[in-house]
Structures are given as structure tokens and as C-alpha cells.
Amino acid sequence: SQNYKHAKSSGFSEKIARQVALKPHLNIGVFALEANAPHWNVWQKNLKWALKKGRIWGSEQIAMNITIYSDNLSVEILPTYCNWTHISYGGLKFDKERNTLVEPYLPNHEIGIVHFAGKHNDPIRNNKDFVSKIETLDGEIINKKLRSIKN
């Protein structure tokens, strides 16, 4: 799994890697914590450990996954529409009536934040005028700038 692979490559023990291996890989593109939450100190400890291996990419993510799954700190997981990971082959739709991006399946919740994670989204991240082809709820394919959807 992604968690297992990242835990091992970041120098965490086999025990910790196995604890997180089959857990959902939590994306930390969007999260919220109280200023005094204990998660900050535990995450910092885990991040320092992960960074010792010199692998910067993904260190903060595996550190948070270990904080939650191995250190057993309580969390409330946000629904995917709070941090929708945009993928190059689609995975979201546009609601013309509400003029917004929505989940592709019923009840088509409005997507609050689109996270352009991964190299396949470099064109969107690097060009604010990049136009994507998006399917509408009624099956039409339209062109949209995903970085400024309310246009």
C-alpha cells in the first residue's frame, strides 16, 4: 500500500509500517486543528523522523497518517468534497444550474476545494488559464478553467 511504502522509505519501523499499511491514505491537502491540539507535537515528531531519510516528497503526508493511525490520535475525517483530488481522467462533474463543480455520483454534493495533487495536474497548477474538458450533469462536455470556476 501507499502508506506502507512511504512509511518504510521514510525510515519508520516495520511495526509502524504495518499499522498504517491497510488504512485509507489520508490526503492532508485540507485539514484543520485547534492551535493547542496534541496532533501538532506528534506530527512534528513524526515529520522530523520522516525527513531524516531526506525524502521530502510525501513526508508531511505519511507523518500525518502515522500520527492518526499509529499514534492513535482522534480525528474527524472530512468528506471527499471538502478536498477533492482532481485526476486527469475526470472524476468530477459540473452542475450548470448551480454553476459549480459537483461529485460525479448522487446526490452530487458541491465540491468545496479541488486539490490539484500529482504531476498530472502540473498544467493546471502552472497555468491559471488552463482549460479542462468537464462533463455536465446532463452529459454535455464543456470547457472550464478549474482554477476560477465561478467565471
mmCIF file with all atom_site columns, C-alpha atoms in Angstrom, residues 12-110:
data_model
loop_
_atom_site.group_PDB
_atom_site.id
_atom_site.type_symbol
_atom_site.label_atom_id
_atom_site.label_alt_id
_atom_site.label_comp_id
_atom_site.label_asym_id
_atom_site.label_entity_id
_atom_site.label_seq_id
_atom_site.pdbx_PDB_ins_code
_atom_site.Cartn_x
_atom_site.Cartn_y
_atom_site.Cartn_z
_atom_site.occupancy
_atom_site.B_iso_or_equiv
_atom_site.pdbx_formal_charge
_atom_site.auth_seq_id
_atom_site.auth_comp_id
_atom_site.auth_asym_id
_atom_site.auth_atom_id
_atom_site.pdbx_PDB_model_num
ATOM 1  C CA . PHE A 1 12  ? 9.733   4.049  10.142  1.00 0.00 ? 12  PHE A CA 1
ATOM 2  C CA . SER A 1 13  ? 9.785   0.619  11.744  1.00 0.00 ? 13  SER A CA 1
ATOM 3  C CA . GLU A 1 14  ? 8.159   -2.458 10.263  1.00 0.00 ? 14  GLU A CA 1
ATOM 4  C CA . LYS A 1 15  ? 5.661   -2.364 13.149  1.00 0.00 ? 15  LYS A CA 1
ATOM 5  C CA . ILE A 1 16  ? 4.562   1.192  12.319  1.00 0.00 ? 16  ILE A CA 1
ATOM 6  C CA . ALA A 1 17  ? 4.527   0.481  8.566   1.00 0.00 ? 17  ALA A CA 1
ATOM 7  C CA . ARG A 1 18  ? 2.212   -2.470 9.151   1.00 0.00 ? 18  ARG A CA 1
ATOM 8  C CA . GLN A 1 19  ? -0.054  -0.426 11.461  1.00 0.00 ? 19  GLN A CA 1
ATOM 9  C CA . VAL A 1 20  ? -0.712  2.077  8.685   1.00 0.00 ? 20  VAL A CA 1
ATOM 10 C CA . ALA A 1 21  ? -0.463  -0.295 5.703   1.00 0.00 ? 21  ALA A CA 1
ATOM 11 C CA . LEU A 1 22  ? -4.116  -1.139 5.187   1.00 0.00 ? 22  LEU A CA 1
ATOM 12 C CA . LYS A 1 23  ? -5.571  2.125  6.435   1.00 0.00 ? 23  LYS A CA 1
ATOM 13 C CA . PRO A 1 24  ? -7.002  4.657  3.974   1.00 0.00 ? 24  PRO A CA 1
ATOM 14 C CA . HIS A 1 25  ? -4.282  7.015  2.780   1.00 0.00 ? 25  HIS A CA 1
ATOM 15 C CA . LEU A 1 26  ? -5.330  10.385 4.162   1.00 0.00 ? 26  LEU A CA 1
ATOM 16 C CA . ASN A 1 27  ? -4.562  13.365 1.980   1.00 0.00 ? 27  ASN A CA 1
ATOM 17 C CA . ILE A 1 28  ? -3.545  16.395 4.004   1.00 0.00 ? 28  ILE A CA 1
ATOM 18 C CA . GLY A 1 29  ? -4.276  18.980 1.345   1.00 0.00 ? 29  GLY A CA 1
ATOM 19 C CA . VAL A 1 30  ? -7.035  20.293 3.614   1.00 0.00 ? 30  VAL A CA 1
ATOM 20 C CA . PHE A 1 31  ? -7.261  19.792 7.352   1.00 0.00 ? 31  PHE A CA 1
ATOM 21 C CA . ALA A 1 32  ? -7.973  21.795 10.473  1.00 0.00 ? 32  ALA A CA 1
ATOM 22 C CA . LEU A 1 33  ? -6.676  21.547 14.028  1.00 0.00 ? 33  LEU A CA 1
ATOM 23 C CA . GLU A 1 34  ? -7.069  23.685 17.116  1.00 0.00 ? 34  GLU A CA 1
ATOM 24 C CA . ALA A 1 35  ? -3.889  25.604 17.935  1.00 0.00 ? 35  ALA A CA 1
ATOM 25 C CA . ASN A 1 36  ? -3.430  23.583 21.111  1.00 0.00 ? 36  ASN A CA 1
ATOM 26 C CA . ALA A 1 37  ? -4.303  20.174 19.621  1.00 0.00 ? 37  ALA A CA 1
ATOM 27 C CA . PRO A 1 38  ? -1.846  17.418 20.632  1.00 0.00 ? 38  PRO A CA 1
ATOM 28 C CA . HIS A 1 39  ? -1.614  16.388 16.977  1.00 0.00 ? 39  HIS A CA 1
ATOM 29 C CA . TRP A 1 40  ? 0.819   19.234 16.216  1.00 0.00 ? 40  TRP A CA 1
ATOM 30 C CA . ASN A 1 41  ? 3.570   17.936 18.510  1.00 0.00 ? 41  ASN A CA 1
ATOM 31 C CA . VAL A 1 42  ? 3.098   14.313 17.469  1.00 0.00 ? 42  VAL A CA 1
ATOM 32 C CA . TRP A 1 43  ? 3.005   15.249 13.782  1.00 0.00 ? 43  TRP A CA 1
ATOM 33 C CA . GLN A 1 44  ? 6.167   17.344 14.225  1.00 0.00 ? 44  GLN A CA 1
ATOM 34 C CA . LYS A 1 45  ? 7.927   14.373 15.856  1.00 0.00 ? 45  LYS A CA 1
ATOM 35 C CA . ASN A 1 46  ? 6.868   12.063 13.017  1.00 0.00 ? 46  ASN A CA 1
ATOM 36 C CA . LEU A 1 47  ? 7.751   14.622 10.346  1.00 0.00 ? 47  LEU A CA 1
ATOM 37 C CA . LYS A 1 48  ? 11.247  15.101 11.758  1.00 0.00 ? 48  LYS A CA 1
ATOM 38 C CA . TRP A 1 49  ? 11.706  11.324 11.663  1.00 0.00 ? 49  TRP A CA 1
ATOM 39 C CA . ALA A 1 50  ? 10.457  11.087 8.072   1.00 0.00 ? 50  ALA A CA 1
ATOM 40 C CA . LEU A 1 51  ? 12.697  13.941 6.927   1.00 0.00 ? 51  LEU A CA 1
ATOM 41 C CA . LYS A 1 52  ? 15.846  12.269 8.331   1.00 0.00 ? 52  LYS A CA 1
ATOM 42 C CA . LYS A 1 53  ? 15.815  9.987  5.276   1.00 0.00 ? 53  LYS A CA 1
ATOM 43 C CA . GLY A 1 54  ? 15.963  13.046 3.026   1.00 0.00 ? 54  GLY A CA 1
ATOM 44 C CA . ARG A 1 55  ? 12.821  12.193 1.113   1.00 0.00 ? 55  ARG A CA 1
ATOM 45 C CA . ILE A 1 56  ? 10.917  15.458 1.149   1.00 0.00 ? 56  ILE A CA 1
ATOM 46 C CA . TRP A 1 57  ? 8.031   14.471 -1.147  1.00 0.00 ? 57  TRP A CA 1
ATOM 47 C CA . GLY A 1 58  ? 5.246   12.876 0.862   1.00 0.00 ? 58  GLY A CA 1
ATOM 48 C CA . SER A 1 59  ? 6.965   13.273 4.245   1.00 0.00 ? 59  SER A CA 1
ATOM 49 C CA . GLU A 1 60  ? 4.272   15.501 5.730   1.00 0.00 ? 60  GLU A CA 1
ATOM 50 C CA . GLN A 1 61  ? 1.584   13.153 4.452   1.00 0.00 ? 61  GLN A CA 1
ATOM 51 C CA . ILE A 1 62  ? 3.000   9.920  5.879   1.00 0.00 ? 62  ILE A CA 1
ATOM 52 C CA . ALA A 1 63  ? 3.805   11.745 9.113   1.00 0.00 ? 63  ALA A CA 1
ATOM 53 C CA . MET A 1 64  ? 0.141   12.712 9.486   1.00 0.00 ? 64  MET A CA 1
ATOM 54 C CA . ASN A 1 65  ? -1.077  9.227  8.561   1.00 0.00 ? 65  ASN A CA 1
ATOM 55 C CA . ILE A 1 66  ? 1.224   7.752  11.232  1.00 0.00 ? 66  ILE A CA 1
ATOM 56 C CA . THR A 1 67  ? 0.093   10.387 13.739  1.00 0.00 ? 67  THR A CA 1
ATOM 57 C CA . ILE A 1 68  ? -3.510  9.338  13.222  1.00 0.00 ? 68  ILE A CA 1
ATOM 58 C CA . TYR A 1 69  ? -3.209  5.588  12.693  1.00 0.00 ? 69  TYR A CA 1
ATOM 59 C CA . SER A 1 70  ? -0.157  4.572  14.731  1.00 0.00 ? 70  SER A CA 1
ATOM 60 C CA . ASP A 1 71  ? -0.167  7.199  17.471  1.00 0.00 ? 71  ASP A CA 1
ATOM 61 C CA . ASN A 1 72  ? -3.964  6.805  17.640  1.00 0.00 ? 72  ASN A CA 1
ATOM 62 C CA . LEU A 1 73  ? -4.934  10.454 17.839  1.00 0.00 ? 73  LEU A CA 1
ATOM 63 C CA . SER A 1 74  ? -8.628  11.006 17.279  1.00 0.00 ? 74  SER A CA 1
ATOM 64 C CA . VAL A 1 75  ? -9.830  12.683 14.112  1.00 0.00 ? 75  VAL A CA 1
ATOM 65 C CA . GLU A 1 76  ? -12.977 13.515 12.238  1.00 0.00 ? 76  GLU A CA 1
ATOM 66 C CA . ILE A 1 77  ? -12.388 12.721 8.569   1.00 0.00 ? 77  ILE A CA 1
ATOM 67 C CA . LEU A 1 78  ? -13.794 15.328 6.183   1.00 0.00 ? 78  LEU A CA 1
ATOM 68 C CA . PRO A 1 79  ? -15.917 14.097 3.280   1.00 0.00 ? 79  PRO A CA 1
ATOM 69 C CA . THR A 1 80  ? -14.144 13.989 -0.085  1.00 0.00 ? 80  THR A CA 1
ATOM 70 C CA . TYR A 1 81  ? -15.968 17.041 -1.415  1.00 0.00 ? 81  TYR A CA 1
ATOM 71 C CA . CYS A 1 82  ? -14.016 19.145 1.114   1.00 0.00 ? 82  CYS A CA 1
ATOM 72 C CA . ASN A 1 83  ? -10.727 18.178 -0.572  1.00 0.00 ? 83  ASN A CA 1
ATOM 73 C CA . TRP A 1 84  ? -11.470 16.656 -3.971  1.00 0.00 ? 84  TRP A CA 1
ATOM 74 C CA . THR A 1 85  ? -8.325  15.300 -5.581  1.00 0.00 ? 85  THR A CA 1
ATOM 75 C CA . HIS A 1 86  ? -8.571  16.163 -9.255  1.00 0.00 ? 86  HIS A CA 1
ATOM 76 C CA . ILE A 1 87  ? -7.388  13.427 -11.552 1.00 0.00 ? 87  ILE A CA 1
ATOM 77 C CA . SER A 1 88  ? -6.542  13.834 -15.202 1.00 0.00 ? 88  SER A CA 1
ATOM 78 C CA . TYR A 1 89  ? -9.223  11.419 -16.462 1.00 0.00 ? 89  TYR A CA 1
ATOM 79 C CA . GLY A 1 90  ? -12.154 13.201 -14.832 1.00 0.00 ? 90  GLY A CA 1
ATOM 80 C CA . GLY A 1 91  ? -13.866 12.269 -11.640 1.00 0.00 ? 91  GLY A CA 1
ATOM 81 C CA . LEU A 1 92  ? -15.979 15.373 -11.203 1.00 0.00 ? 92  LEU A CA 1
ATOM 82 C CA . LYS A 1 93  ? -18.895 16.996 -12.997 1.00 0.00 ? 93  LYS A CA 1
ATOM 83 C CA . PHE A 1 94  ? -20.273 20.482 -13.476 1.00 0.00 ? 94  PHE A CA 1
ATOM 84 C CA . ASP A 1 95  ? -23.773 21.490 -12.391 1.00 0.00 ? 95  ASP A CA 1
ATOM 85 C CA . LYS A 1 96  ? -24.878 24.233 -14.792 1.00 0.00 ? 96  LYS A CA 1
ATOM 86 C CA . GLU A 1 97  ? -27.882 25.198 -12.635 1.00 0.00 ? 97  GLU A CA 1
ATOM 87 C CA . ARG A 1 98  ? -25.741 25.830 -9.544  1.00 0.00 ? 98  ARG A CA 1
ATOM 88 C CA . ASN A 1 99  ? -22.687 26.937 -11.589 1.00 0.00 ? 99  ASN A CA 1
ATOM 89 C CA . THR A 1 100 ? -20.373 24.709 -9.585  1.00 0.00 ? 100 THR A CA 1
ATOM 90 C CA . LEU A 1 101 ? -18.343 21.516 -9.630  1.00 0.00 ? 101 LEU A CA 1
ATOM 91 C CA . VAL A 1 102 ? -20.032 18.521 -8.049  1.00 0.00 ? 102 VAL A CA 1
ATOM 92 C CA . GLU A 1 103 ? -19.303 14.914 -7.181  1.00 0.00 ? 103 GLU A CA 1
ATOM 93 C CA . PRO A 1 104 ? -19.993 12.619 -10.144 1.00 0.00 ? 104 PRO A CA 1
ATOM 94 C CA . TYR A 1 105 ? -22.466 10.482 -8.206  1.00 0.00 ? 105 TYR A CA 1
ATOM 95 C CA . LEU A 1 106 ? -25.758 11.213 -6.491  1.00 0.00 ? 106 LEU A CA 1
ATOM 96 C CA . PRO A 1 107 ? -26.603 13.340 -4.637  1.00 0.00 ? 107 PRO A CA 1
ATOM 97 C CA . ASN A 1 108 ? -23.911 15.391 -6.439  1.00 0.00 ? 108 ASN A CA 1
ATOM 98 C CA . HIS A 1 109 ? -22.590 17.324 -3.442  1.00 0.00 ? 109 HIS A CA 1
ATOM 99 C CA . GLU A 1 110 ? -20.903 20.585 -4.325  1.00 0.00 ? 110 GLU A CA 1
#
